[in-house]
Amino acid sequence: MPKWKKVEFEEIEYEPKSIKEILIEMKNISELMVDLAYSALLFNNKELAEEVKYLEVRMDTLNYDIRLIALLAARTKEDAEELTGILQVAEAAETISNAAADITKLLSVRLTHPILPGLIKKSDETIKKLTIKEGSVAHNKTIKDLRIASETGVRVLTIRRKDRWIYAPKKDELLKAGDILIGIGPEEGLARLNKLFEGKIKVL
Amino acid sequence: MPKWKKVEFEEIEYEPKSIKEILIEMKNISELMVDLAYSALLFNNKELAEEVKYLEVRMDTLNYDIRLIALLAARTKEDAEELTGILQVAEAAETISNAAADITKLLSVRLTHPILPGLIKKSDETIKKLTIKEGSVAHNKTIKDLRIASETGVRVLTIRRKDRWIYAPKKDELLKAGDILIGIGPEEGLARLNKLFEGKIKVL
């Protein structure tokens, strides 16, 4: 069973979080989903489409949580007015996430020949999902330490660590074995970075 | 009358364009709108909300154009299948754009006290609309020439030149007097860049 499906059938765990934290994560997810959805389509990449579905499930959970918290928090008319505004933002974030998921659904439609990648693929850049293996020198190093940007031209769009995403990671984010990175950049750069993550080379 | 409203009431001009060009612009607009919509809300910035509305009108026009072209282009069942896929992407792009516009509508709701900016504002960065005045040294210089990133820490999100947007401009994009830039970065950096654009200083 794919990961997003497994998560969908799990019981929703109530994690205590603030409205602020949830809204920030919803904002990050919707931005990331739009980016990944178009990329999945342009590069005809089912792995990315899978990631989009996984994020959609996460978004659903957050939307449930934020409603729950809002309903519990409203005490006065003023509270209710403010919380209504927040729920509208959450609703819009979910709409964006659903539309992004719709874009990736086109990947599963079997076209006579896939017209979209041919149409709008940028020839100089591609996008790839990379996993940091045990024993790679990347473990406990930052993006800056490894000089990923300058040596490979790859920009790290996001890092998934177990069931959590690190959106738009900063250069001083510490990488860990097991991390899944989505990188965008030149094909050779991504291949080189993959070798480092697989432990086949020690420097970029 | 605000600019986006004026454009909305203009007669739709049919500009000959390829499906490829339109799809790329729709992709760029939807990504930019999501970014600007959240920023407008976080920074309580009505100028950005205005820009989002303007982009929404542009998106509507593109969606009309792409349907027109698709209908004229379909000759065989295979054509029709491919074009249906493309129209679904266009539809999703429009949904994203509408949801982004919904987010900015919250700015016009008069809340007792605006809760959102307080909640999620990043203290170190802000976003600003900047206009390059006649006589500024920035005219006919590139973003790289001016060393905008290294001297001010400002990232140029987009450039509007008359009725066209340059989305995610490259460092070698030539700036022109009259250009409207949306920059994100530290407050002091943006203020300094504004001085350059207003012709008050000659170097950053």
Coordinates of C-alpha atoms in Angstrom, one line a residue:
Chain A
M1 CA 0.0 0.0 0.0
P2 CA 1.5 3.4 -0.8
K3 CA 2.5 5.6 2.1
W4 CA -0.2 8.2 1.6
K5 CA -2.9 5.6 1.6
K6 CA -1.7 4.0 4.7
V7 CA -1.7 7.3 6.5
E8 CA -5.2 8.0 5.2
F9 CA -6.5 4.9 7.0
E10 CA -4.7 5.6 10.2
E11 CA -6.8 6.9 13.1
I12 CA -6.4 10.6 13.3
E13 CA -4.2 11.4 16.3
Y14 CA -4.9 14.6 18.0
E15 CA -1.6 16.4 18.4
P16 CA -1.8 19.4 20.6
K17 CA -0.7 22.4 18.4
S18 CA -1.4 26.1 18.2
I19 CA -3.5 27.6 15.5
K20 CA -0.4 29.6 14.6
E21 CA 1.7 26.4 14.0
I22 CA -1.1 24.8 12.0
L23 CA -1.6 27.9 9.8
I24 CA 2.1 28.1 9.0
E25 CA 2.2 24.5 8.1
M26 CA -0.8 24.8 5.9
K27 CA 0.8 27.8 4.1
N28 CA 4.0 25.8 3.6
I29 CA 2.2 22.7 2.4
S30 CA 0.0 24.5 -0.2
E31 CA 3.0 26.3 -1.6
L32 CA 5.0 23.1 -1.8
M33 CA 2.2 21.2 -3.3
V34 CA 1.6 23.6 -6.2
D35 CA 5.4 23.5 -6.9
L36 CA 5.6 19.7 -6.7
A37 CA 2.3 19.1 -8.7
Y38 CA 3.5 21.1 -11.7
S39 CA 6.9 19.5 -11.5
A40 CA 5.4 16.0 -11.4
L41 CA 3.5 16.8 -14.5
L42 CA 6.3 18.5 -16.4
F43 CA 8.8 15.8 -15.6
N44 CA 6.3 13.0 -15.8
N45 CA 7.4 11.9 -12.4
K46 CA 5.1 9.6 -10.5
E47 CA 7.3 9.7 -7.3
L48 CA 6.6 13.4 -7.0
A49 CA 2.9 12.8 -7.6
E50 CA 3.0 10.3 -4.7
E51 CA 4.5 13.0 -2.5
V52 CA 1.7 15.4 -3.5
K53 CA -0.9 12.9 -2.4
Y54 CA 0.9 12.3 0.9
L55 CA 0.9 16.1 1.5
E56 CA -2.8 16.3 0.6
V57 CA -3.6 13.8 3.4
R58 CA -1.5 15.8 5.8
M59 CA -3.4 18.9 4.8
D60 CA -6.7 17.2 5.5
T61 CA -5.6 16.3 9.0
L62 CA -4.5 19.9 9.7
N63 CA -7.8 21.3 8.4
Y64 CA -9.6 18.9 10.8
D65 CA -7.3 20.0 13.7
I66 CA -7.7 23.7 13.1
R67 CA -11.5 23.5 13.0
L68 CA -11.5 21.5 16.3
I69 CA -9.2 24.1 18.0
A70 CA -11.2 27.1 16.6
L71 CA -14.5 25.7 17.8
L72 CA -13.1 25.0 21.3
A73 CA -11.4 28.4 21.4
A74 CA -14.4 30.7 20.5
R75 CA -15.8 32.3 23.7
T76 CA -17.0 35.8 22.6
K77 CA -18.3 37.3 19.3
E78 CA -14.9 38.9 18.8
D79 CA -13.1 35.6 19.1
A80 CA -15.6 34.0 16.7
E81 CA -15.0 36.8 14.1
E82 CA -11.3 36.3 14.2
L83 CA -11.5 32.5 14.1
T84 CA -13.9 32.6 11.1
G85 CA -11.2 34.5 9.2
I86 CA -8.7 31.9 10.1
L87 CA -10.9 29.1 9.0
Q88 CA -11.4 30.9 5.7
V89 CA -7.7 30.9 5.1
A90 CA -7.5 27.2 6.1
E91 CA -10.3 26.5 3.6
A92 CA -8.5 28.3 0.8
A93 CA -5.3 26.4 1.6
E94 CA -7.2 23.1 1.3
T95 CA -8.7 24.2 -2.0
I96 CA -5.2 25.0 -3.3
S97 CA -4.1 21.6 -2.1
N98 CA -7.0 19.8 -3.8
A99 CA -6.3 21.6 -7.1
A100 CA -2.7 20.7 -6.9
A101 CA -3.6 17.0 -6.4
D102 CA -6.0 17.3 -9.4
I103 CA -3.0 18.4 -11.5
T104 CA -1.1 15.2 -10.6
K105 CA -4.1 13.0 -11.4
L106 CA -3.4 13.7 -15.1
L107 CA -0.3 11.6 -14.7
S108 CA -2.4 8.5 -14.3
V109 CA -4.4 9.2 -17.4
R110 CA -2.8 7.1 -20.1
L111 CA -2.4 9.4 -23.0
T112 CA -1.5 8.2 -26.5
H113 CA 1.7 10.1 -26.1
P114 CA 2.3 12.3 -23.0
I115 CA 2.1 15.8 -24.6
L116 CA 2.7 17.9 -21.5
P117 CA 6.3 17.0 -20.7
G118 CA 7.2 17.5 -24.3
L119 CA 5.5 20.8 -24.3
I120 CA 6.9 22.5 -21.3
K121 CA 9.9 20.7 -20.0
K122 CA 12.9 22.9 -19.3
S123 CA 15.8 21.1 -20.9
D124 CA 18.4 22.3 -18.4
E125 CA 16.8 21.3 -15.1
T126 CA 15.1 18.3 -13.6
I127 CA 13.7 17.3 -10.3
K128 CA 14.6 14.2 -8.3
K129 CA 13.8 12.4 -5.0
L130 CA 17.0 11.5 -3.2
T131 CA 17.5 9.4 0.0
I132 CA 20.4 9.7 2.3
K133 CA 21.7 6.2 3.0
E134 CA 23.3 5.0 6.3
G135 CA 27.0 5.6 6.0
S136 CA 26.8 8.6 3.7
V137 CA 29.1 11.5 4.7
A138 CA 26.0 13.7 4.5
H139 CA 24.7 12.4 7.8
N140 CA 25.0 15.2 10.4
K141 CA 26.2 17.7 7.9
T142 CA 24.4 20.9 6.8
I143 CA 23.5 21.8 3.2
K144 CA 26.2 24.6 3.5
D145 CA 28.9 22.2 4.8
L146 CA 28.3 20.0 1.8
R147 CA 28.4 23.0 -0.6
I148 CA 25.4 21.5 -2.4
A149 CA 24.4 24.7 -4.2
S150 CA 27.8 25.7 -5.4
E151 CA 29.1 22.2 -6.3
T152 CA 26.0 20.7 -8.0
G153 CA 23.7 23.6 -8.8
V154 CA 20.9 21.7 -6.9
R155 CA 18.3 23.6 -4.9
V156 CA 16.7 21.5 -2.1
L157 CA 13.0 22.1 -2.3
T158 CA 12.1 20.1 0.8
I159 CA 13.3 17.4 3.2
R160 CA 11.0 14.7 4.5
R161 CA 12.1 13.1 7.8
K162 CA 9.9 10.2 8.7
D163 CA 6.4 11.7 8.8
R164 CA 7.4 15.3 8.9
W165 CA 8.4 17.8 6.2
I166 CA 11.0 20.5 6.5
Y167 CA 9.7 23.0 4.0
A168 CA 12.2 25.3 2.1
P169 CA 15.1 24.1 4.4
K170 CA 17.7 26.7 5.4
K171 CA 21.4 26.2 4.5
D172 CA 22.3 25.3 8.1
E173 CA 19.7 22.5 8.4
L174 CA 21.4 19.4 9.7
L175 CA 20.8 16.4 7.3
K176 CA 20.3 12.9 8.7
A177 CA 20.5 9.4 7.3
G178 CA 17.1 8.4 6.2
D179 CA 16.1 11.9 5.1
I180 CA 14.3 12.1 1.7
L181 CA 15.2 15.3 -0.2
I182 CA 13.5 16.7 -3.3
G183 CA 16.1 18.5 -5.3
I184 CA 15.8 20.6 -8.5
G185 CA 18.8 21.3 -10.7
P186 CA 20.9 20.0 -13.6
E187 CA 20.8 16.3 -14.3
E188 CA 24.6 15.8 -13.6
G189 CA 24.4 17.7 -10.4
L190 CA 21.6 15.6 -9.1
A191 CA 23.4 12.4 -10.1
R192 CA 26.5 13.5 -8.2
L193 CA 24.5 14.4 -5.1
N194 CA 22.8 11.0 -5.3
K195 CA 26.2 9.3 -5.3
L196 CA 27.2 11.2 -2.2
F197 CA 23.9 10.3 -0.5
E198 CA 24.5 6.6 -1.4
G199 CA 27.9 6.7 0.1
K200 CA 29.7 6.1 -3.3
I201 CA 31.7 9.3 -3.1
K202 CA 32.9 11.3 -0.1
V203 CA 33.0 14.8 -1.5
L204 CA 31.0 16.7 -4.1
Chain B
M1 CA -10.7 52.7 -10.7
P2 CA -8.1 50.2 -9.6
K3 CA -6.0 48.7 -12.4
W4 CA -7.3 45.2 -12.1
K5 CA -10.9 46.5 -12.4
K6 CA -10.1 48.6 -15.4
V7 CA -8.6 45.5 -17.1
E8 CA -11.6 43.4 -16.2
F9 CA -13.9 45.7 -18.1
E10 CA -11.6 46.0 -21.2
E11 CA -12.7 44.0 -24.2
I12 CA -10.8 40.7 -24.3
E13 CA -8.2 41.0 -27.0
Y14 CA -7.4 37.8 -28.7
E15 CA -3.6 37.5 -28.8
P16 CA -2.2 34.7 -30.9
K17 CA -0.2 32.5 -28.5
S18 CA 0.6 28.9 -28.3
I19 CA -0.9 26.5 -25.8
K20 CA 2.6 26.0 -24.5
E21 CA 3.1 29.7 -23.8
I22 CA -0.3 30.0 -22.1
L23 CA 0.3 26.9 -19.9
I24 CA 3.6 28.2 -18.7
E25 CA 2.2 31.6 -17.9
M26 CA -0.7 29.9 -16.0
K27 CA 1.7 27.9 -14.0
N28 CA 3.8 30.9 -13.2
I29 CA 0.8 33.0 -12.2
S30 CA -0.7 30.4 -9.9
E31 CA 2.6 29.9 -8.1
L32 CA 3.1 33.7 -7.8
M33 CA -0.5 34.3 -6.6
V34 CA -0.2 31.8 -3.8
D35 CA 3.0 33.4 -2.7
L36 CA 1.7 36.9 -2.9
A37 CA -1.7 36.1 -1.3
Y38 CA -0.2 34.7 1.8
S39 CA 2.3 37.5 2.0
A40 CA -0.5 40.1 1.6
L41 CA -2.3 38.5 4.5
L42 CA 0.8 38.1 6.7
F43 CA 2.1 41.6 6.1
N44 CA -1.4 43.1 6.1
N45 CA -0.4 44.7 2.7
K46 CA -3.3 45.9 0.5
E47 CA -0.9 46.7 -2.4
L48 CA 0.0 43.1 -2.7
A49 CA -3.7 42.1 -2.5
E50 CA -4.3 44.5 -5.4
E51 CA -1.6 42.7 -7.4
V52 CA -3.2 39.4 -6.7
K53 CA -6.5 40.6 -8.0
Y54 CA -4.8 41.9 -11.1
L55 CA -3.2 38.5 -11.7
E56 CA -6.5 36.8 -11.2
V57 CA -8.0 38.8 -14.1
R58 CA -5.0 37.9 -16.2
M59 CA -5.6 34.2 -15.3
D60 CA -9.2 34.5 -16.5
T61 CA -8.1 35.8 -19.8
L62 CA -5.6 33.0 -20.3
N63 CA -8.2 30.4 -19.4
Y64 CA -10.5 31.8 -22.0
D65 CA -7.7 31.9 -24.6
I66 CA -6.6 28.3 -23.9
R67 CA -10.1 27.0 -24.3
L68 CA -10.5 28.8 -27.6
I69 CA -7.3 27.4 -29.0
A70 CA -8.0 23.9 -27.7
L71 CA -11.4 23.9 -29.3
L72 CA -10.0 25.1 -32.6
A73 CA -7.1 22.7 -32.5
A74 CA -8.9 19.4 -31.9
R75 CA -9.2 17.4 -35.1
T76 CA -8.9 13.7 -34.1
K77 CA -9.9 11.7 -31.0
E78 CA -6.2 11.6 -30.0
D79 CA -5.9 15.4 -30.2
A80 CA -9.1 15.7 -28.2
E81 CA -7.8 13.4 -25.4
E82 CA -4.5 15.4 -25.1
L83 CA -6.3 18.7 -25.2
T84 CA -8.8 17.6 -22.5
G85 CA -5.8 16.9 -20.2
I86 CA -4.4 20.3 -20.9
L87 CA -7.7 22.0 -20.1
Q88 CA -7.9 20.1 -16.8
V89 CA -4.5 21.6 -15.9
A90 CA -5.8 25.0 -16.9
E91 CA -8.9 24.5 -14.7
A92 CA -6.7 23.5 -11.7
A93 CA -4.5 26.6 -12.2
E94 CA -7.6 28.8 -12.2
T95 CA -8.9 27.1 -9.0
I96 CA -5.6 27.8 -7.3
S97 CA -5.8 31.4 -8.5
N98 CA -9.3 31.8 -7.2
A99 CA -8.4 30.3 -3.8
A100 CA -5.4 32.7 -3.6
A101 CA -7.7 35.6 -4.3
D102 CA -10.1 34.4 -1.6
I103 CA -7.2 34.6 0.9
T104 CA -6.6 38.2 0.1
K105 CA -10.3 39.0 0.5
L106 CA -9.8 38.6 4.3
L107 CA -7.8 41.8 4.2
S108 CA -10.9 43.8 3.5
V109 CA -12.8 42.2 6.3
R110 CA -12.5 44.7 9.2
L111 CA -11.5 42.6 12.2
T112 CA -11.5 43.9 15.7
H113 CA -7.8 43.6 15.7
P114 CA -6.0 41.9 12.8
I115 CA -5.0 38.6 14.3
L116 CA -3.2 37.0 11.4
P117 CA -0.2 39.4 11.0
G118 CA 0.5 39.1 14.7
L119 CA 0.2 35.4 14.5
I120 CA 2.5 34.5 11.7
K121 CA 4.6 37.5 10.7
K122 CA 8.3 36.6 10.4
S123 CA 10.1 39.3 12.2
D124 CA 13.2 39.4 10.0
E125 CA 11.6 39.7 6.6
T126 CA 9.1 41.9 4.9
I127 CA 7.7 42.4 1.4
K128 CA 7.5 45.6 -0.6
K129 CA 6.4 46.9 -3.9
L130 CA 9.1 49.1 -5.4
T131 CA 9.0 51.3 -8.6
I132 CA 12.1 52.2 -10.6
K133 CA 11.9 56.0 -11.2
E134 CA 13.2 57.8 -14.3
G135 CA 16.8 58.8 -13.7
S136 CA 17.6 55.9 -11.3
V137 CA 20.9 54.2 -12.1
A138 CA 19.0 50.9 -12.1
H139 CA 17.6 51.6 -15.6
N140 CA 19.2 49.3 -18.1
K141 CA 21.2 47.4 -15.3
T142 CA 20.7 43.8 -14.4
I143 CA 19.9 42.4 -10.9
K144 CA 23.4 41.0 -10.9
D145 CA 25.0 44.3 -12.0
L146 CA 23.4 46.1 -9.0
R147 CA 24.4 43.3 -6.6
I148 CA 20.9 43.4 -5.1
A149 CA 21.0 40.0 -3.4
S150 CA 24.5 40.4 -1.8
E151 CA 24.2 44.1 -0.9
T152 CA 20.6 44.2 0.4
G153 CA 19.5 40.6 1.1
V154 CA 16.4 41.3 -1.1
R155 CA 15.0 38.6 -3.4
V156 CA 13.0 39.9 -6.4
L157 CA 9.9 37.8 -6.5
T158 CA 8.5 39.3 -9.7
I159 CA 8.7 42.3 -12.0
R160 CA 5.7 44.0 -13.6
R161 CA 6.5 45.9 -16.8
K162 CA 3.4 47.7 -18.0
D163 CA 0.8 45.0 -18.4
R164 CA 3.2 42.0 -18.3
W165 CA 4.8 40.2 -15.5
I166 CA 8.3 38.7 -15.5
Y167 CA 7.9 35.8 -13.0
A168 CA 10.9 34.7 -10.9
P169 CA 13.3 37.0 -12.8
K170 CA 16.8 35.7 -13.6
K171 CA 19.8 37.6 -12.3
D172 CA 20.6 38.8 -15.9
E173 CA 17.2 40.4 -16.4
L174 CA 17.6 44.0 -17.6
L175 CA 15.7 46.4 -15.4
K176 CA 13.9 49.4 -16.9
A177 CA 12.6 52.7 -15.5
G178 CA 8.9 52.2 -14.8
D179 CA 9.3 48.6 -13.7
I180 CA 7.4 47.6 -10.6
L181 CA 9.3 45.0 -8.5
I182 CA 8.0 43.0 -5.6
G183 CA 10.9 42.3 -3.3
I184 CA 11.1 40.2 -0.1
G185 CA 13.9 40.7 2.4
P186 CA 15.1 42.6 5.5
E187 CA 13.4 46.0 6.1
E188 CA 16.7 48.0 5.8
G189 CA 17.6 46.2 2.6
L190 CA 14.3 47.1 1.0
A191 CA 14.6 50.7 2.1
R192 CA 18.0 51.0 0.6
L193 CA 16.9 49.4 -2.7
N194 CA 14.0 51.9 -2.8
K195 CA 16.4 54.8 -2.4
L196 CA 18.4 53.5 -5.4
F197 CA 15.2 53.1 -7.5
E198 CA 14.1 56.6 -6.5
G199 CA 17.5 58.0 -7.7
K200 CA 18.4 59.2 -4.2
I201 CA 21.6 57.0 -4.1
K202 CA 23.8 55.8 -6.9
V203 CA 25.2 52.5 -5.4
L204 CA 23.9 50.0 -3.0

